Tab-separated table of C-alpha atoms in Angstrom:
chain	number	residue	atom	x	y	z
A	448	UNK	CA	162.316	65.835	106.100
A	449	UNK	CA	162.313	66.588	102.364
A	450	UNK	CA	162.312	69.798	100.846
A	451	UNK	CA	158.832	69.340	99.473
A	452	UNK	CA	157.520	68.248	102.952
A	453	UNK	CA	159.254	71.346	104.498
A	454	UNK	CA	157.505	73.771	101.919
A	455	UNK	CA	154.211	72.262	102.276
A	456	UNK	CA	154.543	72.559	106.123
A	457	UNK	CA	155.463	76.299	105.752
A	458	UNK	CA	152.515	76.850	103.372
A	459	UNK	CA	150.198	75.237	105.742
A	460	UNK	CA	151.498	77.267	108.793
A	461	UNK	CA	151.119	80.441	106.784
A	462	UNK	CA	147.605	79.649	105.770
A	463	UNK	CA	146.769	78.844	109.529
A	464	UNK	CA	148.251	82.210	110.762
A	465	UNK	CA	146.251	84.074	108.293
A	466	UNK	CA	143.041	82.272	109.011
A	467	UNK	CA	143.535	82.734	112.646
A	468	UNK	CA	144.129	86.411	112.382
A	469	UNK	CA	141.201	86.888	110.257
A	470	UNK	CA	138.913	84.811	112.366
A	471	UNK	CA	140.231	86.490	115.620
A	472	UNK	CA	139.835	90.116	114.374
A	473	UNK	CA	136.362	90.635	115.901
A	474	UNK	CA	137.752	89.654	119.363
A	475	UNK	CA	140.916	91.538	119.166
A	476	UNK	CA	139.586	94.734	117.288
A	477	UNK	CA	135.903	95.288	117.809
A	478	UNK	CA	134.138	97.747	115.586
A	479	UNK	CA	134.912	101.259	116.438
A	480	UNK	CA	131.997	103.071	118.339
A	481	UNK	CA	129.783	105.363	116.381
A	482	UNK	CA	130.618	108.921	117.160
A	483	UNK	CA	127.805	111.407	116.672
A	484	UNK	CA	127.058	115.026	117.661
A	485	UNK	CA	123.339	115.611	118.607
A	486	UNK	CA	122.046	119.103	119.097
A	487	UNK	CA	119.154	119.722	121.434
A	488	UNK	CA	117.233	122.922	120.548
A	489	UNK	CA	115.112	123.520	123.651
A	490	UNK	CA	115.431	123.106	127.331
A	491	UNK	CA	111.969	121.381	127.641
A	492	UNK	CA	111.162	117.894	128.930
A	493	UNK	CA	109.989	116.559	125.560
A	494	UNK	CA	113.250	117.285	123.841
A	495	UNK	CA	115.241	115.357	126.345
A	496	UNK	CA	115.046	111.732	125.042
A	497	UNK	CA	118.676	111.936	124.153
A	498	UNK	CA	119.643	113.028	127.620
A	499	UNK	CA	117.589	110.308	128.997
A	500	UNK	CA	119.213	107.796	126.779
A	501	UNK	CA	122.546	108.965	127.642
A	502	UNK	CA	121.805	108.933	131.374
A	503	UNK	CA	120.721	105.402	131.298
A	504	UNK	CA	124.004	104.361	129.487
A	505	UNK	CA	121.762	103.198	126.508
A	506	UNK	CA	123.886	104.821	123.757
A	507	UNK	CA	126.984	102.967	124.902
A	508	UNK	CA	125.168	99.744	124.933
A	509	UNK	CA	124.286	100.156	121.234
A	510	UNK	CA	127.618	101.039	120.325
A	511	UNK	CA	127.306	104.925	120.056
A	512	UNK	CA	129.350	107.727	121.661
A	513	UNK	CA	126.738	110.684	121.638
A	514	UNK	CA	127.911	114.217	122.370
A	515	UNK	CA	124.794	116.467	123.239
A	516	UNK	CA	125.019	120.119	123.004
A	517	UNK	CA	122.205	122.767	123.304
A	518	UNK	CA	121.722	125.548	120.598
A	519	UNK	CA	118.843	127.484	119.236
A	520	UNK	CA	117.134	126.148	116.282
A	521	UNK	CA	118.902	128.521	113.556
A	522	UNK	CA	122.306	127.586	115.100
A	523	UNK	CA	121.550	123.973	115.229
A	524	UNK	CA	120.830	123.969	111.406
A	525	UNK	CA	124.031	125.926	110.760
A	526	UNK	CA	125.936	123.299	112.838
A	527	UNK	CA	124.367	120.539	110.677
A	528	UNK	CA	125.289	122.312	107.421
A	529	UNK	CA	128.837	122.929	108.688
A	530	UNK	CA	129.351	119.284	109.930
A	531	UNK	CA	129.818	120.594	113.652
A	532	UNK	CA	126.844	118.149	114.300
A	533	UNK	CA	125.164	115.358	112.602
A	534	UNK	CA	121.907	115.197	114.091
A	535	UNK	CA	119.536	117.701	115.771
A	536	UNK	CA	116.245	117.489	117.983
A	537	UNK	CA	113.718	119.896	116.246
A	538	UNK	CA	109.975	120.425	116.852
A	539	UNK	CA	107.559	122.000	114.300
A	540	UNK	CA	107.649	124.268	112.781
A	541	UNK	CA	111.614	124.744	112.727
A	542	UNK	CA	112.410	121.553	110.560
A	543	UNK	CA	109.605	122.462	108.166
A	544	UNK	CA	110.532	126.125	107.768
A	545	UNK	CA	114.150	125.091	107.119
A	546	UNK	CA	112.922	122.537	104.372
A	547	UNK	CA	110.909	125.176	102.715
A	548	UNK	CA	113.833	127.513	102.782
A	549	UNK	CA	115.854	125.005	100.879
A	550	UNK	CA	117.760	123.031	103.534
A	551	UNK	CA	117.279	119.275	102.727
A	552	UNK	CA	116.508	118.203	106.287
A	553	UNK	CA	114.712	114.862	106.994
A	554	UNK	CA	112.823	113.741	110.142
A	555	UNK	CA	114.278	110.166	110.834
A	556	UNK	CA	112.744	109.580	114.285
A	557	UNK	CA	109.680	111.224	116.062
A	558	UNK	CA	108.640	110.644	119.753
A	559	UNK	CA	106.250	113.419	120.327
A	560	UNK	CA	103.401	114.697	118.190
A	561	UNK	CA	101.891	117.382	120.402
A	562	UNK	CA	102.980	120.294	122.731
A	563	UNK	CA	102.324	120.859	126.234
A	564	UNK	CA	100.685	124.166	125.445
A	565	UNK	CA	97.147	125.481	126.148
A	566	UNK	CA	95.023	128.272	124.838
A	567	UNK	CA	93.803	130.191	127.861
A	568	UNK	CA	90.804	132.716	127.361
A	569	UNK	CA	90.087	135.738	129.444
A	570	UNK	CA	87.214	135.632	131.977
A	571	UNK	CA	83.990	135.317	130.177
A	572	UNK	CA	85.587	133.673	127.096
A	573	UNK	CA	83.229	130.730	126.557
A	574	UNK	CA	84.942	128.588	123.887
A	575	UNK	CA	86.771	128.479	120.591
A	576	UNK	CA	83.950	129.807	118.490
A	577	UNK	CA	83.750	133.023	120.459
A	578	UNK	CA	87.315	133.720	119.504
A	579	UNK	CA	86.011	134.796	116.013
A	580	UNK	CA	88.436	137.790	114.987
A	581	UNK	CA	89.640	137.874	118.699
A	582	UNK	CA	93.182	138.838	119.484
A	583	UNK	CA	95.326	135.677	120.608
A	584	UNK	CA	98.787	136.279	122.036
A	585	UNK	CA	101.498	134.064	120.600
A	586	UNK	CA	105.120	134.064	120.909
A	587	UNK	CA	105.618	134.238	117.088
A	588	UNK	CA	103.043	134.128	114.232
A	589	UNK	CA	104.682	131.508	112.482
A	590	UNK	CA	106.248	129.650	115.524
A	591	UNK	CA	104.485	126.855	117.325
A	592	UNK	CA	102.183	129.070	119.362
A	593	UNK	CA	100.936	130.997	116.360
A	594	UNK	CA	100.336	127.994	114.442
A	595	UNK	CA	98.388	126.413	117.359
A	596	UNK	CA	96.209	129.504	117.645
A	597	UNK	CA	95.549	129.056	114.054
A	598	UNK	CA	94.804	125.320	114.440
A	599	UNK	CA	92.218	126.318	117.307
A	600	UNK	CA	90.517	128.679	115.077
A	601	UNK	CA	90.204	126.144	112.187
A	602	UNK	CA	88.866	123.558	114.620
A	603	UNK	CA	86.126	126.139	115.538
A	604	UNK	CA	85.359	127.163	112.064
A	605	UNK	CA	86.340	130.928	113.043
A	606	UNK	CA	89.182	133.210	112.122
A	607	UNK	CA	91.476	134.327	115.080
A	608	UNK	CA	94.147	137.145	115.068
A	609	UNK	CA	97.494	135.897	116.387
A	610	UNK	CA	99.358	138.898	118.027
A	611	UNK	CA	103.018	138.358	118.572
A	612	UNK	CA	104.127	139.071	122.133
A	613	UNK	CA	107.343	138.006	123.912
A	614	UNK	CA	105.055	137.171	126.877
A	615	UNK	CA	101.774	135.848	126.010
A	616	UNK	CA	100.781	135.045	129.431
A	617	UNK	CA	101.490	138.701	130.594
A	618	UNK	CA	99.497	139.929	127.712
A	619	UNK	CA	96.511	138.036	128.956
A	620	UNK	CA	96.871	139.004	132.486
A	621	UNK	CA	97.075	142.516	131.543
A	622	UNK	CA	94.005	142.323	129.331
A	623	UNK	CA	95.680	143.357	126.149
A	624	UNK	CA	94.245	140.222	124.300
A	625	UNK	CA	91.340	137.898	124.433
A	626	UNK	CA	93.337	134.747	124.741
A	627	UNK	CA	96.829	133.426	124.868
A	628	UNK	CA	98.760	130.254	123.884
A	629	UNK	CA	100.912	129.372	127.049
A	630	UNK	CA	102.854	126.384	128.486
A	631	UNK	CA	100.761	123.979	130.468
A	632	UNK	CA	102.736	124.790	133.690
A	633	UNK	CA	101.549	128.508	133.388
A	634	UNK	CA	97.844	127.383	133.598
A	635	UNK	CA	97.500	127.471	137.361
A	636	UNK	CA	99.131	130.866	137.637
A	637	UNK	CA	96.943	132.410	135.162
A	638	UNK	CA	93.900	131.056	136.625
A	639	UNK	CA	94.965	132.430	140.044
A	640	UNK	CA	95.871	135.932	138.701
A	641	UNK	CA	92.865	136.262	136.466
A	642	UNK	CA	89.991	134.488	138.302
A	643	UNK	CA	87.538	133.133	135.590
A	644	UNK	CA	90.188	132.640	133.092
A	645	UNK	CA	89.781	129.207	131.506
A	646	UNK	CA	91.410	126.755	129.069
A	647	UNK	CA	89.681	126.915	125.780
A	648	UNK	CA	91.980	124.142	124.105
A	649	UNK	CA	94.492	121.776	125.469
A	650	UNK	CA	96.842	121.268	122.667
A	651	UNK	CA	98.516	118.401	124.478
A	652	UNK	CA	95.440	116.398	123.069
A	653	UNK	CA	95.980	117.913	119.469
A	654	UNK	CA	97.758	114.611	118.220
A	655	UNK	CA	99.797	115.410	115.134
A	656	UNK	CA	100.022	119.223	115.798
A	657	UNK	CA	103.606	119.265	116.459
A	658	UNK	CA	105.886	116.332	115.358
A	659	UNK	CA	109.135	116.416	117.363
A	660	UNK	CA	111.978	114.273	116.803
A	661	UNK	CA	115.531	113.557	115.152
A	662	UNK	CA	116.496	115.530	112.159
A	663	UNK	CA	119.484	115.423	109.925
A	664	UNK	CA	120.704	116.436	106.523
A	665	UNK	CA	119.635	114.090	103.657
A	666	UNK	CA	123.229	113.833	102.314
A	667	UNK	CA	124.652	112.870	105.662
A	668	UNK	CA	122.102	110.627	106.538
A	669	UNK	CA	122.152	108.525	103.302
A	670	UNK	CA	125.980	108.253	103.771
A	671	UNK	CA	125.903	107.163	107.263
A	672	UNK	CA	122.851	104.775	107.382
A	673	UNK	CA	124.277	102.354	109.793
A	674	UNK	CA	125.298	104.921	112.199
A	675	UNK	CA	121.766	106.558	112.038
A	676	UNK	CA	120.222	103.172	112.571
A	677	UNK	CA	122.194	102.484	115.601
A	678	UNK	CA	121.432	106.056	117.180
A	679	UNK	CA	117.538	105.118	116.727
A	680	UNK	CA	117.983	101.809	118.252
A	681	UNK	CA	119.534	103.482	121.310
A	682	UNK	CA	116.853	106.223	121.412
A	683	UNK	CA	114.227	103.412	121.165
A	684	UNK	CA	115.560	101.852	124.227
A	685	UNK	CA	115.642	105.312	125.913
A	686	UNK	CA	111.925	105.720	124.923
A	687	UNK	CA	111.177	102.450	126.771
A	688	UNK	CA	113.313	103.543	129.773
A	689	UNK	CA	111.381	106.869	129.736
A	690	UNK	CA	108.298	105.295	131.357
A	691	UNK	CA	110.091	102.269	132.871
A	692	UNK	CA	112.201	104.159	135.033
A	693	UNK	CA	110.386	107.329	136.263
A	694	UNK	CA	112.916	108.357	139.049
A	695	UNK	CA	115.934	107.964	136.697
A	696	UNK	CA	114.259	109.715	133.877
A	697	UNK	CA	112.910	112.636	136.126
A	698	UNK	CA	116.371	113.203	137.345
A	699	UNK	CA	117.763	113.260	133.909
A	700	UNK	CA	115.109	115.715	132.826
A	701	UNK	CA	115.771	118.086	135.986
A	702	UNK	CA	119.544	118.201	135.305
A	703	UNK	CA	119.035	118.757	131.332
A	704	UNK	CA	116.297	121.382	131.618
A	705	UNK	CA	117.899	122.929	134.578
A	706	UNK	CA	114.628	123.056	136.681
A	707	UNK	CA	114.781	124.587	140.086
A	708	UNK	CA	112.902	121.958	142.147
A	709	UNK	CA	111.415	118.468	142.153
A	710	UNK	CA	107.915	119.805	141.859
A	711	UNK	CA	108.672	121.344	138.521
A	712	UNK	CA	110.729	118.250	137.339
A	713	UNK	CA	107.960	116.100	138.227
A	714	UNK	CA	105.223	118.032	136.284
A	715	UNK	CA	107.872	118.215	133.275
A	716	UNK	CA	108.377	114.420	133.514
A	717	UNK	CA	104.702	113.457	133.670
A	718	UNK	CA	103.717	115.792	130.827
A	719	UNK	CA	106.436	114.507	128.506
A	720	UNK	CA	105.853	110.865	129.501
A	721	UNK	CA	102.012	111.128	128.804
A	722	UNK	CA	102.709	112.333	125.229
A	723	UNK	CA	105.392	109.795	124.352
A	724	UNK	CA	104.425	107.976	121.111
A	725	UNK	CA	104.407	104.223	120.910
A	726	UNK	CA	106.832	104.256	118.081
A	727	UNK	CA	109.722	106.182	116.639
A	728	UNK	CA	108.592	106.022	113.144
A	729	UNK	CA	107.791	109.637	111.801
A	730	UNK	CA	104.101	110.526	111.011
A	731	UNK	CA	103.590	111.806	107.633
A	732	UNK	CA	99.964	113.121	108.370
A	733	UNK	CA	101.550	115.325	111.064
A	734	UNK	CA	103.913	116.764	108.482
A	735	UNK	CA	100.866	117.604	106.426
A	736	UNK	CA	99.168	119.396	109.351
A	737	UNK	CA	102.091	121.544	109.897
A	738	UNK	CA	102.478	122.441	106.150
A	739	UNK	CA	98.733	123.404	106.092
A	740	UNK	CA	99.083	125.628	109.084
A	741	UNK	CA	102.196	127.223	107.730
A	742	UNK	CA	100.250	128.071	104.402
A	743	UNK	CA	97.483	129.430	106.545
A	744	UNK	CA	100.091	131.581	108.309
A	745	UNK	CA	101.033	133.192	104.934
A	746	UNK	CA	104.091	130.834	104.046
A	747	UNK	CA	103.203	130.560	100.415
A	748	UNK	CA	106.041	127.979	99.923
A	749	UNK	CA	104.161	125.498	102.251
A	750	UNK	CA	101.083	125.218	99.938
A	751	UNK	CA	101.651	122.305	97.794
A	752	UNK	CA	104.971	121.256	99.238
A	753	UNK	CA	105.375	117.448	99.506
A	754	UNK	CA	104.854	116.355	103.093
A	755	UNK	CA	107.013	113.072	102.145
A	756	UNK	CA	109.840	115.383	101.484
A	757	UNK	CA	110.020	116.249	105.282
A	758	UNK	CA	110.682	112.741	106.635
A	759	UNK	CA	112.475	109.404	105.779
A	760	UNK	CA	111.100	106.526	107.733
A	761	UNK	CA	113.255	103.822	106.296
A	762	UNK	CA	115.984	104.473	109.136
A	763	UNK	CA	113.495	103.678	111.894
A	764	UNK	CA	112.026	100.734	109.917
A	765	UNK	CA	115.618	99.337	109.646
A	766	UNK	CA	116.307	99.921	113.408
A	767	UNK	CA	113.160	98.739	114.784
A	768	UNK	CA	112.823	95.665	112.477
A	769	UNK	CA	110.048	96.754	110.097
């Protein structure tokens, strides 16, 4: 073999080896899984979509390694700012209040838009219009229960007087207030303890009153678009599993929420499943509703704040194909 022939053969072999290494890289070294920390801020059934997604192994199927932790909303926002978590599950008005305070958060996926809360009136309280200037017990005036009390008054064209109380149900039972915003699960107990007490407004039917979903800092989201899209794809699979696999979902909710028995787990599952949205794309109108209620509650910064600054639906559009 001549020198030229040997050189040509060597070059060809080198090119073949390089091409083989390049072409075989996907098989030999698959893409690293997406590592993401998700903070859940309440142990309620409607916040457990990440837990349900993880229990069904759907994060793994979409190349995501999700670490789920539970922290109060204020601590969750601190974890986002410090980089100890990348995403958080927040319901109104926590994300909105953070944005109004200057934290650049964006809602990128939304799976609930109403809360399992009811407005219970004392015996003889006939309806929303009868609440004019009446005392309504709420957990916090600018919390979700306080805003929903204002919503009930606005719907009836009257002014209500939210009264902060650590236990609104107890305040109603003791007769200290005329009505109270309480969890739907507390309804039967209040009706039993105060015969004649009645539901004046079921907020589970107030669509758009409490957007709840996945939130992140805008800077991190923009720098990690592919990771966010993968997480949303996994959560969308979890959303479908939520109703397609009742037994598995109920078991995941009971474990995550730490419910004491199957009866409470069944109620929690049924309530969350009934309010599950048909899409994870965030709802702009719901953001405006919350801002309007915050303004009515005395949050001056909410008046005129751009509702579009509270969400970014492009990630869900990329994840869900439109």
